[in-house]
mmCIF file of C-alpha atoms and ligand atoms in Angstrom:
data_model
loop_
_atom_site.group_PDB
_atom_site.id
_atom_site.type_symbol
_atom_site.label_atom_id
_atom_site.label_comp_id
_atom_site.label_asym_id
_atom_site.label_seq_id
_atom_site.Cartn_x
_atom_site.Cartn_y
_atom_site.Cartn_z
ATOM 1 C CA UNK Z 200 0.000 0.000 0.000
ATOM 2 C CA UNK Z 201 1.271 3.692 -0.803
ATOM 3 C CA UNK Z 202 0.404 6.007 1.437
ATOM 4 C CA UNK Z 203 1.095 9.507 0.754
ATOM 5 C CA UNK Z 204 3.511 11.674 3.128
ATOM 6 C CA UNK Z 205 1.882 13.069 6.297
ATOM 7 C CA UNK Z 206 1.281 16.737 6.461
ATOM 8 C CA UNK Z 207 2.806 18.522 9.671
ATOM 9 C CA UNK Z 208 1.452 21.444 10.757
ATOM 10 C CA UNK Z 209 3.909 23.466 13.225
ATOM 11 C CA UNK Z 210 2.151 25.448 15.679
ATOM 12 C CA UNK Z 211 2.861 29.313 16.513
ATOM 13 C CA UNK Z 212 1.173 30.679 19.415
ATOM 14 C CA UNK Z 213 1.137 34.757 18.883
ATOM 15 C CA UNK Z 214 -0.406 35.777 22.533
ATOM 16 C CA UNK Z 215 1.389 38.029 24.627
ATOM 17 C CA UNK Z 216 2.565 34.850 26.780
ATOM 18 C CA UNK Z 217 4.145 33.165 23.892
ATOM 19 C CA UNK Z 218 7.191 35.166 23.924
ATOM 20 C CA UNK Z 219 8.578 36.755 26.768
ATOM 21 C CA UNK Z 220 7.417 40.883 26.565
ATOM 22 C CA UNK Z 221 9.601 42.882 24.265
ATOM 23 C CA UNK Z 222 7.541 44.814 22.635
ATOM 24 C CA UNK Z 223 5.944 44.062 19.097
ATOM 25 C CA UNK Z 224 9.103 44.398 17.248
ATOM 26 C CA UNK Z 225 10.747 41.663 19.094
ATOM 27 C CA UNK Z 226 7.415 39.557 18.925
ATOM 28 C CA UNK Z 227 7.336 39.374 15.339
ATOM 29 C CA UNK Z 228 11.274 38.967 14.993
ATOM 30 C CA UNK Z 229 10.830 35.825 17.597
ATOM 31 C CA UNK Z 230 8.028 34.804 15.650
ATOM 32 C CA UNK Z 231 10.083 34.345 12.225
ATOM 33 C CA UNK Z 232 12.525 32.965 13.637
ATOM 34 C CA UNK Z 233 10.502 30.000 15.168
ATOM 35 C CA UNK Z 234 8.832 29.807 11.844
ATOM 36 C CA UNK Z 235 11.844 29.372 9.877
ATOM 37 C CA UNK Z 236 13.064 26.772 12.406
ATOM 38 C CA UNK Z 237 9.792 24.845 11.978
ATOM 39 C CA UNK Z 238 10.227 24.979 7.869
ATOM 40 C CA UNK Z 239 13.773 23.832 7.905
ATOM 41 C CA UNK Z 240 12.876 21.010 10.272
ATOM 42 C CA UNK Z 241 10.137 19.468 8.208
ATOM 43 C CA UNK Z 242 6.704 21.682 8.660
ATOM 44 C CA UNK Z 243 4.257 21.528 5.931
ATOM 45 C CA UNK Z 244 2.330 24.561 7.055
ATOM 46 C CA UNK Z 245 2.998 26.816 9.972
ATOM 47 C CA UNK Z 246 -0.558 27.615 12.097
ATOM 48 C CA UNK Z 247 -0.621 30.941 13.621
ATOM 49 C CA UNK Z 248 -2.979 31.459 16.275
ATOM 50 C CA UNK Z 249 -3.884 35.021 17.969
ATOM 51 C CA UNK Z 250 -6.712 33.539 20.512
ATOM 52 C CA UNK Z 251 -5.356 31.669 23.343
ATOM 53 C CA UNK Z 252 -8.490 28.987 23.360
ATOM 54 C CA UNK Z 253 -6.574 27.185 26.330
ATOM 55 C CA UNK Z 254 -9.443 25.511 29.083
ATOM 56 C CA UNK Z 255 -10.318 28.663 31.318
ATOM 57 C CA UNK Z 256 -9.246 31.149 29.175
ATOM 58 C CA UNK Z 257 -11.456 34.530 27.592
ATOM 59 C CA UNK Z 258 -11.646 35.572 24.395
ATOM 60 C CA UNK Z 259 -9.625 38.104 22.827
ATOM 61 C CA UNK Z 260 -10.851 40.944 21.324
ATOM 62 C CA UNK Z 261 -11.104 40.686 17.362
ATOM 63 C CA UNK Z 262 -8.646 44.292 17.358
ATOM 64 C CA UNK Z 263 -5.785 42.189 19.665
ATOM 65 C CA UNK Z 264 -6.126 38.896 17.615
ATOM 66 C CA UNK Z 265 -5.710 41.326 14.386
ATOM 67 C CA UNK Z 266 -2.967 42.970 15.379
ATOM 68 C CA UNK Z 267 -1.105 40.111 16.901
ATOM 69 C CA UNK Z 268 -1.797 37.809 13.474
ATOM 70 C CA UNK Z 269 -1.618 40.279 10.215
ATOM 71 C CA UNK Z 270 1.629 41.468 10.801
ATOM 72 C CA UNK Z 271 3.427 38.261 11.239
ATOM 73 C CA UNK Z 272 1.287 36.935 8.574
ATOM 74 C CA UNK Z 273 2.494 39.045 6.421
ATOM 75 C CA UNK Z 274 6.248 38.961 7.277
ATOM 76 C CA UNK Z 275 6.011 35.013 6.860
ATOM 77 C CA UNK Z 276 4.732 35.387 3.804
ATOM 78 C CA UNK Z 277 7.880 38.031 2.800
ATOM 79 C CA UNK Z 278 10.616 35.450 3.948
ATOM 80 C CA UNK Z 279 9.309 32.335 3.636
ATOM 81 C CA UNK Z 280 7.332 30.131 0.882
ATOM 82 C CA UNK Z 281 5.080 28.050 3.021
ATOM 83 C CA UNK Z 282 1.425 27.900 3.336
ATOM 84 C CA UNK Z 283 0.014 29.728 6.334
ATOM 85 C CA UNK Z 284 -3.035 28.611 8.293
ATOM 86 C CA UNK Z 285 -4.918 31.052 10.599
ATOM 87 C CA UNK Z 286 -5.905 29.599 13.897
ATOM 88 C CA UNK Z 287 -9.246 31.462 14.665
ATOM 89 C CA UNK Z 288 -13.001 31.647 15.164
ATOM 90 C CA UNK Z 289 -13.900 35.159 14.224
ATOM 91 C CA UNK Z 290 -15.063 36.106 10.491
ATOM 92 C CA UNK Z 291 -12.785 39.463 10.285
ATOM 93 C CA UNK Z 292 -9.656 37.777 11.444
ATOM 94 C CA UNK Z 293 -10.121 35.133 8.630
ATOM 95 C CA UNK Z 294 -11.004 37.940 6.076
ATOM 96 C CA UNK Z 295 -7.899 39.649 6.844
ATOM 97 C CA UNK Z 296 -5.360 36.986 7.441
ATOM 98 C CA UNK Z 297 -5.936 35.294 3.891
ATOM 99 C CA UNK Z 298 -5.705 38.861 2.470
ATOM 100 C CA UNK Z 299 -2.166 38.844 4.178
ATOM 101 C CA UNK Z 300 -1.598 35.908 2.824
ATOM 102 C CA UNK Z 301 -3.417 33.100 4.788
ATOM 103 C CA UNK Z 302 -4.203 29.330 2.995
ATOM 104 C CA UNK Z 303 -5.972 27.649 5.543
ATOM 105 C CA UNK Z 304 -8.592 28.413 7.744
ATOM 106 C CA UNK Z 305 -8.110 26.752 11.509
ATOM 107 C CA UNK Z 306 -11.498 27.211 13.124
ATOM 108 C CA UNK Z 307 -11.237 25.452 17.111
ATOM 109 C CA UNK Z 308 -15.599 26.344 16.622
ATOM 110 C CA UNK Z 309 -15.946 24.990 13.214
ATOM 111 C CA UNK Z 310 -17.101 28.249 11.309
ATOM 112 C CA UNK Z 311 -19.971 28.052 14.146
ATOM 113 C CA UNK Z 312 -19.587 32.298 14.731
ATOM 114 C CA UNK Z 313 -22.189 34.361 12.578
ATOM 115 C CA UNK Z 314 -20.707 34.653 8.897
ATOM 116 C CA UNK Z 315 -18.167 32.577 9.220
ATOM 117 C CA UNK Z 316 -19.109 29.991 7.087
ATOM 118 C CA UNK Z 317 -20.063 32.357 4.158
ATOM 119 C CA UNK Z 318 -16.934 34.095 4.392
ATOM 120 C CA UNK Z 319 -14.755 30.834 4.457
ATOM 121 C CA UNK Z 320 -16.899 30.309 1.707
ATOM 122 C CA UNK Z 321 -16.440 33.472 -0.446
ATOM 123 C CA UNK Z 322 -12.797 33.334 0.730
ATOM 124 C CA UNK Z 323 -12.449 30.224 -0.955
ATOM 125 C CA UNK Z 324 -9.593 28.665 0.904
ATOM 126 C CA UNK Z 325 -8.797 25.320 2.648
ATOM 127 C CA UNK Z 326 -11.114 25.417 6.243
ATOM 128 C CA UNK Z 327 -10.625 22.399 9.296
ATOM 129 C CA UNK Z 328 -13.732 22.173 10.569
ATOM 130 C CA UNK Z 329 -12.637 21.223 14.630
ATOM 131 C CA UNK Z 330 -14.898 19.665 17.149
ATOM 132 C CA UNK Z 331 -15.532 21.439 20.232
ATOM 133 C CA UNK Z 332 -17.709 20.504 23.302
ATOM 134 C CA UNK Z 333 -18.965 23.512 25.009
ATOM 135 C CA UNK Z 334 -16.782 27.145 25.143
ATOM 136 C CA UNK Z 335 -13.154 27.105 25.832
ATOM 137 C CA UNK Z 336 -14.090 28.699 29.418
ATOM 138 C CA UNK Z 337 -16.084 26.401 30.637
ATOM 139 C CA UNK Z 338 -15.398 22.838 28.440
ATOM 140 C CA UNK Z 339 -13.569 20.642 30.460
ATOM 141 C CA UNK Z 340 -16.430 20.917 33.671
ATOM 142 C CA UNK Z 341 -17.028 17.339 33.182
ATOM 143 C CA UNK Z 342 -17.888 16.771 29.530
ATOM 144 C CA UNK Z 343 -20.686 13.975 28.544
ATOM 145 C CA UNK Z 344 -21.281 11.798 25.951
ATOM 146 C CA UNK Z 345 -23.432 8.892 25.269
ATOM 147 C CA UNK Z 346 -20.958 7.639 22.547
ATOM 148 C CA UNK Z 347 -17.767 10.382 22.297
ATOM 149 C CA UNK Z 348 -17.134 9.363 18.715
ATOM 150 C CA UNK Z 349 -20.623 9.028 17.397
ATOM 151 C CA UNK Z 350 -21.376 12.251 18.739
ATOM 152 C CA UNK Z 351 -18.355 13.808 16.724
ATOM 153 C CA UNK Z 352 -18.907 12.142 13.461
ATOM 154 C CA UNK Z 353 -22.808 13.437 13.693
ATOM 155 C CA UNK Z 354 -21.666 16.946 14.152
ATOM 156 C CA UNK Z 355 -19.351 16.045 11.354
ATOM 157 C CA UNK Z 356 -21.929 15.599 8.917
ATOM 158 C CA UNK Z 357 -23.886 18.152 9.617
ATOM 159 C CA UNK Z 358 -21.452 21.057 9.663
ATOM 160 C CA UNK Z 359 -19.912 19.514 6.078
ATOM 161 C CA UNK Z 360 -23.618 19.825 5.099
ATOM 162 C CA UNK Z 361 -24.196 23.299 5.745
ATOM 163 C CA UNK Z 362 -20.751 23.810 4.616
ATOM 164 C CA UNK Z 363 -21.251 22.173 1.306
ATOM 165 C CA UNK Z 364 -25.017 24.002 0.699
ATOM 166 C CA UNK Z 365 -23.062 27.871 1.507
ATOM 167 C CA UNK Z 366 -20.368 26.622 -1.339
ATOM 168 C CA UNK Z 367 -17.305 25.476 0.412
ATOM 169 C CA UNK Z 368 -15.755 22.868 -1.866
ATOM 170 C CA UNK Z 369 -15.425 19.542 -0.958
ATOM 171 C CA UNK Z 370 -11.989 19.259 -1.525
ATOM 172 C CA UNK Z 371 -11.668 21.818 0.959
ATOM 173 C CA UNK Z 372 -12.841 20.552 4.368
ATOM 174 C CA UNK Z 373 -10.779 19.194 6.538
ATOM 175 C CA UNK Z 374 -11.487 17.371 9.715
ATOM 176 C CA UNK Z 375 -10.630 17.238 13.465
ATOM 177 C CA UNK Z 376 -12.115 15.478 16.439
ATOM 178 C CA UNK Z 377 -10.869 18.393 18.714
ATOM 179 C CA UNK Z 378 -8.821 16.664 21.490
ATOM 180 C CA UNK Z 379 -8.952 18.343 24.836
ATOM 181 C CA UNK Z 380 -12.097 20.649 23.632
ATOM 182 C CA UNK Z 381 -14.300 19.303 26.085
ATOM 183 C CA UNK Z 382 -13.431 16.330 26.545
ATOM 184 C CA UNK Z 383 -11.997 14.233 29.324
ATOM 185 C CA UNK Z 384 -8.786 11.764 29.737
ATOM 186 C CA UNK Z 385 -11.050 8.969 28.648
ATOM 187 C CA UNK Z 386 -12.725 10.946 25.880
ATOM 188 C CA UNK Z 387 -9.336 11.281 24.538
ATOM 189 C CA UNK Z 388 -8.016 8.205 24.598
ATOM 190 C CA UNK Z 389 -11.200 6.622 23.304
ATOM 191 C CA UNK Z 390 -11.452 8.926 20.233
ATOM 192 C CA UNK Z 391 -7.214 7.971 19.773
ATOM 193 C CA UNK Z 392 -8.178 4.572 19.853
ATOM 194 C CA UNK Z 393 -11.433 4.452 17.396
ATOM 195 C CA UNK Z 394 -9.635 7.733 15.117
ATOM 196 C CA UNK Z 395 -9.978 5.387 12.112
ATOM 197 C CA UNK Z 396 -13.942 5.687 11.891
ATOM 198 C CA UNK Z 397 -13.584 9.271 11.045
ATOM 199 C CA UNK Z 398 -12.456 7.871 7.823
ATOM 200 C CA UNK Z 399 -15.708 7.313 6.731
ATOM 201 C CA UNK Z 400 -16.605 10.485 6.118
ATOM 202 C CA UNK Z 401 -14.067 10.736 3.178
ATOM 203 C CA UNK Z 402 -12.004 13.964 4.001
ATOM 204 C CA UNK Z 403 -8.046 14.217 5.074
ATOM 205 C CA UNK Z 404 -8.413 13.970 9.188
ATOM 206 C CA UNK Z 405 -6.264 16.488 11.069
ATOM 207 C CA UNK Z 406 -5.145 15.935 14.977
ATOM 208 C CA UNK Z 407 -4.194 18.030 17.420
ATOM 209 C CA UNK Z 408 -2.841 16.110 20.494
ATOM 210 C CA UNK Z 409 0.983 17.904 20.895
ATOM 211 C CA UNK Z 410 1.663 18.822 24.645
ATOM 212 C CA UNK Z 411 -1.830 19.041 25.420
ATOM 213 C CA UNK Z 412 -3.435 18.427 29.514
ATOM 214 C CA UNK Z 413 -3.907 14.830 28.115
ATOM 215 C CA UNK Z 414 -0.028 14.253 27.709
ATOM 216 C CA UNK Z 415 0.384 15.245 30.862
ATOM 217 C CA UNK Z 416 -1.804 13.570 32.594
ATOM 218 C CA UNK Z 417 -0.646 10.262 31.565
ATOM 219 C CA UNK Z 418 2.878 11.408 32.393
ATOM 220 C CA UNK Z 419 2.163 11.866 36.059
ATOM 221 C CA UNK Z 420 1.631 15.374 35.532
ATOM 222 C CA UNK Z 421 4.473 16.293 33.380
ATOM 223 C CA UNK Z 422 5.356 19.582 33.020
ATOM 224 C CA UNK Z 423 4.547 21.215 29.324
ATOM 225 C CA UNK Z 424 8.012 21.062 28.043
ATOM 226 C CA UNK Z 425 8.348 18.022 29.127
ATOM 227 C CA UNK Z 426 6.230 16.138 26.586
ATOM 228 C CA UNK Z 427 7.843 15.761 23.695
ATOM 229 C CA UNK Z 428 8.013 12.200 23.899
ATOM 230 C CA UNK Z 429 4.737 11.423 24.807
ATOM 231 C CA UNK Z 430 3.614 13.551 21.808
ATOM 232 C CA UNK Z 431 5.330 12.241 19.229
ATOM 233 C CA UNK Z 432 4.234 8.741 20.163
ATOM 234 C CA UNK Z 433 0.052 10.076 20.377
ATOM 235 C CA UNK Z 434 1.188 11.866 17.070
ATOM 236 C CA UNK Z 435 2.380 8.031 15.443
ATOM 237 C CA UNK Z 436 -0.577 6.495 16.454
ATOM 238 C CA UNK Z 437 -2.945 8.682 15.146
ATOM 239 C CA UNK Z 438 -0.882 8.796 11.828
ATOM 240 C CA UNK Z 439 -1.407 4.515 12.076
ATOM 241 C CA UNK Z 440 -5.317 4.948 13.057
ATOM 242 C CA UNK Z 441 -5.601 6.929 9.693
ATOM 243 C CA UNK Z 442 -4.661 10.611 10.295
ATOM 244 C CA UNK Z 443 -2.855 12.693 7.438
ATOM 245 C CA UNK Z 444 -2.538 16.086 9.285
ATOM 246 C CA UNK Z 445 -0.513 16.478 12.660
ATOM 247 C CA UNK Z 446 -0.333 19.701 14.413
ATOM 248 C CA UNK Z 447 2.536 19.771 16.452
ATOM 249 C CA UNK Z 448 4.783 22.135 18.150
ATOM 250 C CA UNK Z 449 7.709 19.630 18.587
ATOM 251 C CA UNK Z 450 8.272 19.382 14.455
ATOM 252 C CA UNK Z 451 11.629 18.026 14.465
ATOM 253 C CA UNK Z 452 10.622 15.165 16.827
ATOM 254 C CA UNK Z 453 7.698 14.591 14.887
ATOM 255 C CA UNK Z 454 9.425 14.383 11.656
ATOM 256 C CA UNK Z 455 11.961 12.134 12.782
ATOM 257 C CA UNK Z 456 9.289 9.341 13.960
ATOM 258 C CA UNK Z 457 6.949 9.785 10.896
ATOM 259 C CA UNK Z 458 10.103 9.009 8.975
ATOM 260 C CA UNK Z 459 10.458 5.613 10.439
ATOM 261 C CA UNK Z 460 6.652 4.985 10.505
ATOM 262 C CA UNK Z 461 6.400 5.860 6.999
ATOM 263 C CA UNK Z 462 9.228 3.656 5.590
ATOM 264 C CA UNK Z 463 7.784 0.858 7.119
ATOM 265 C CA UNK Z 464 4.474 1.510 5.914
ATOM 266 C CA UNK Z 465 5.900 2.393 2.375
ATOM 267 C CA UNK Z 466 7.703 -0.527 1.893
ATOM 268 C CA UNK Z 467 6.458 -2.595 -1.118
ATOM 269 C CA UNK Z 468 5.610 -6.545 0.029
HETATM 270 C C1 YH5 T 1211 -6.406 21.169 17.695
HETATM 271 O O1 YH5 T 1211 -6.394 20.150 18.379
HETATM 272 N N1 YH5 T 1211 -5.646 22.898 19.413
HETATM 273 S S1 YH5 T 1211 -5.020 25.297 20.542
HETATM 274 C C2 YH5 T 1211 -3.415 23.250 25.826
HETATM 275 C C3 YH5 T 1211 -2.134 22.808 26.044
HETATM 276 C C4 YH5 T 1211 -1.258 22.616 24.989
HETATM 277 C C5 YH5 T 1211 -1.682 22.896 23.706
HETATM 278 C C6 YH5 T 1211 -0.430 22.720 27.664
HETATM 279 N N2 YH5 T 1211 -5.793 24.639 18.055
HETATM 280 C C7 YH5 T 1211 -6.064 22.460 18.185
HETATM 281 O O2 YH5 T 1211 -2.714 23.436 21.170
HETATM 282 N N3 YH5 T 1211 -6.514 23.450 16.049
HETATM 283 C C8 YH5 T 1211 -5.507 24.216 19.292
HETATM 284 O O3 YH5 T 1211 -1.760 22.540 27.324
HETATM 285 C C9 YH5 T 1211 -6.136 23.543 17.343
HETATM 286 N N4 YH5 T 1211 -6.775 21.120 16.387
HETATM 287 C C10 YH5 T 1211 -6.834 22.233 15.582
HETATM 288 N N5 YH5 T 1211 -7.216 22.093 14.322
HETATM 289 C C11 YH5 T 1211 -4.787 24.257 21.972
HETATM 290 C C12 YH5 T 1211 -3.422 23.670 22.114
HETATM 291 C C13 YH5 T 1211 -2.969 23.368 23.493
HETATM 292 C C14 YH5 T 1211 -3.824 23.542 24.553
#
């Protein structure tokens, strides 16, 4: 069987505690320079995200999102030739950050704010459609399910409906079950183990499982930096239960184990 290269996607967080406070000059200078780290060490796309969607945290304002997104956008798109995805929920930050030079559309709400599924649709670009349970304030307060993967797939199918009847191409949707958006340990593990069924709905399945609470909680409470290893391993067996999209902040790591996994997989019986 051949399958085809998996896609990393390198995460950059752009809120003010991302990078220790310099100002905005050394934000964005710190910002280019992680992003050209990520490209040389294997990222497919680099994700920038404005809107810390972390459990417990508030919104930011659509002005503090803009202004911490377009102009690294932009600067990304001077120095380096790499898509660009835009990690956000709100209509006006998607507008503007494919006008600066955004590909891909990272919605954690899955175009679920008003307009934002008729402007990813007039925008035309690539869109991951992510599950969430609940808001990111309140979504881990014991999450519920009567079957955690069911209950995804449904929602699936329903927002690729609506997407599909506002014109969003087909070819454009992209998956994600949404790990740690409301959802506990178990949730997690049980949509890591059953990730294959998502398969059935026919569209490239993205995963988002790097560092997160989850990590750490199987690691007796590891410390963020501290997961790499756990990460990359969540990241190879999601890539074996049928997912084509990692997001990741550890890319090197990442790189080096799909490398393996994928020569073994490629090789011709
Ligand atoms: C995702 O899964 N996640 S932001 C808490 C952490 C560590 C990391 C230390 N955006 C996803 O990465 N987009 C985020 O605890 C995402 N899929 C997609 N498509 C949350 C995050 C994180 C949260």
């Amino acid at each position: 069987m051949h399958k085809s290269k998996t896609v990393i996607m390198g995460v950059l967080n752009i809120t003010p505690d991302s990078f220790s406070d310099g100002g905005q000059y050394l934000g964005i200078e710190n910002a280019i320079e992680r992003a050209k780290i990520m490209v040389d060490q294997g990222a497919d796309i680099i994700d920038i995200g404005g809107e810390s969607t972390r459990p417990g945290s508030n919104p930011a304002t659509t002005e503090e999102e803009l202004g911490r997104v377009i102009p690294i956008i932009k600067e990304i798109k001077n120095q380096i030739n790499i898509p660009i995805s835009i990690d956000t929920s709100k209509p006006e930050v998607m507008e503007k950050a494919v006008v600066a030079g955004a590909s891909i559309i990272n919605d954690v709400s899955a175009l679920s704010a008003d307009g934002a599924i008729s402007m990813a649709s007039s925008l035309g670009v690539k869109v991951c459609l992510m599950h969430m349970k609940g808001m990111p304030r309140t979504m881990q307060d014991s999450p519920t399910y009567v079957d955690v993967v069911d209950e995804i797939k449904d929602f699936f199918s329903q927002k690729i409906d609506e997407c599909l009847k506002s014109g969003i191409n087909n070819e454009n949707i992209i998956i994600d079950p949404g790990f740690g958006f409301g959802k506990t340990l178990n949730h997690n593990l049980e949509i890591l183990k059953r990730l294959e069924e998502f398969n059935s709905l026919k569209l490239p399945l993205m995963v988002g499982i790097s560092r997160k609470s989850m990590i750490g909680s199987l690691l007796n409470d590891r410390a963020v930096n501290d997961r790499i290893i756990g990460s990359v391993v969540a990241a190879i067996m999601a890539v074996q239960n049928g997912a084509s999209i990692v997001r990741v902040h550890d890319v090197m790591e990442t790189r080096d184990a799909l490398n393996i996994l994928e020569s073994v997989n490629d090789l011709k019986e």
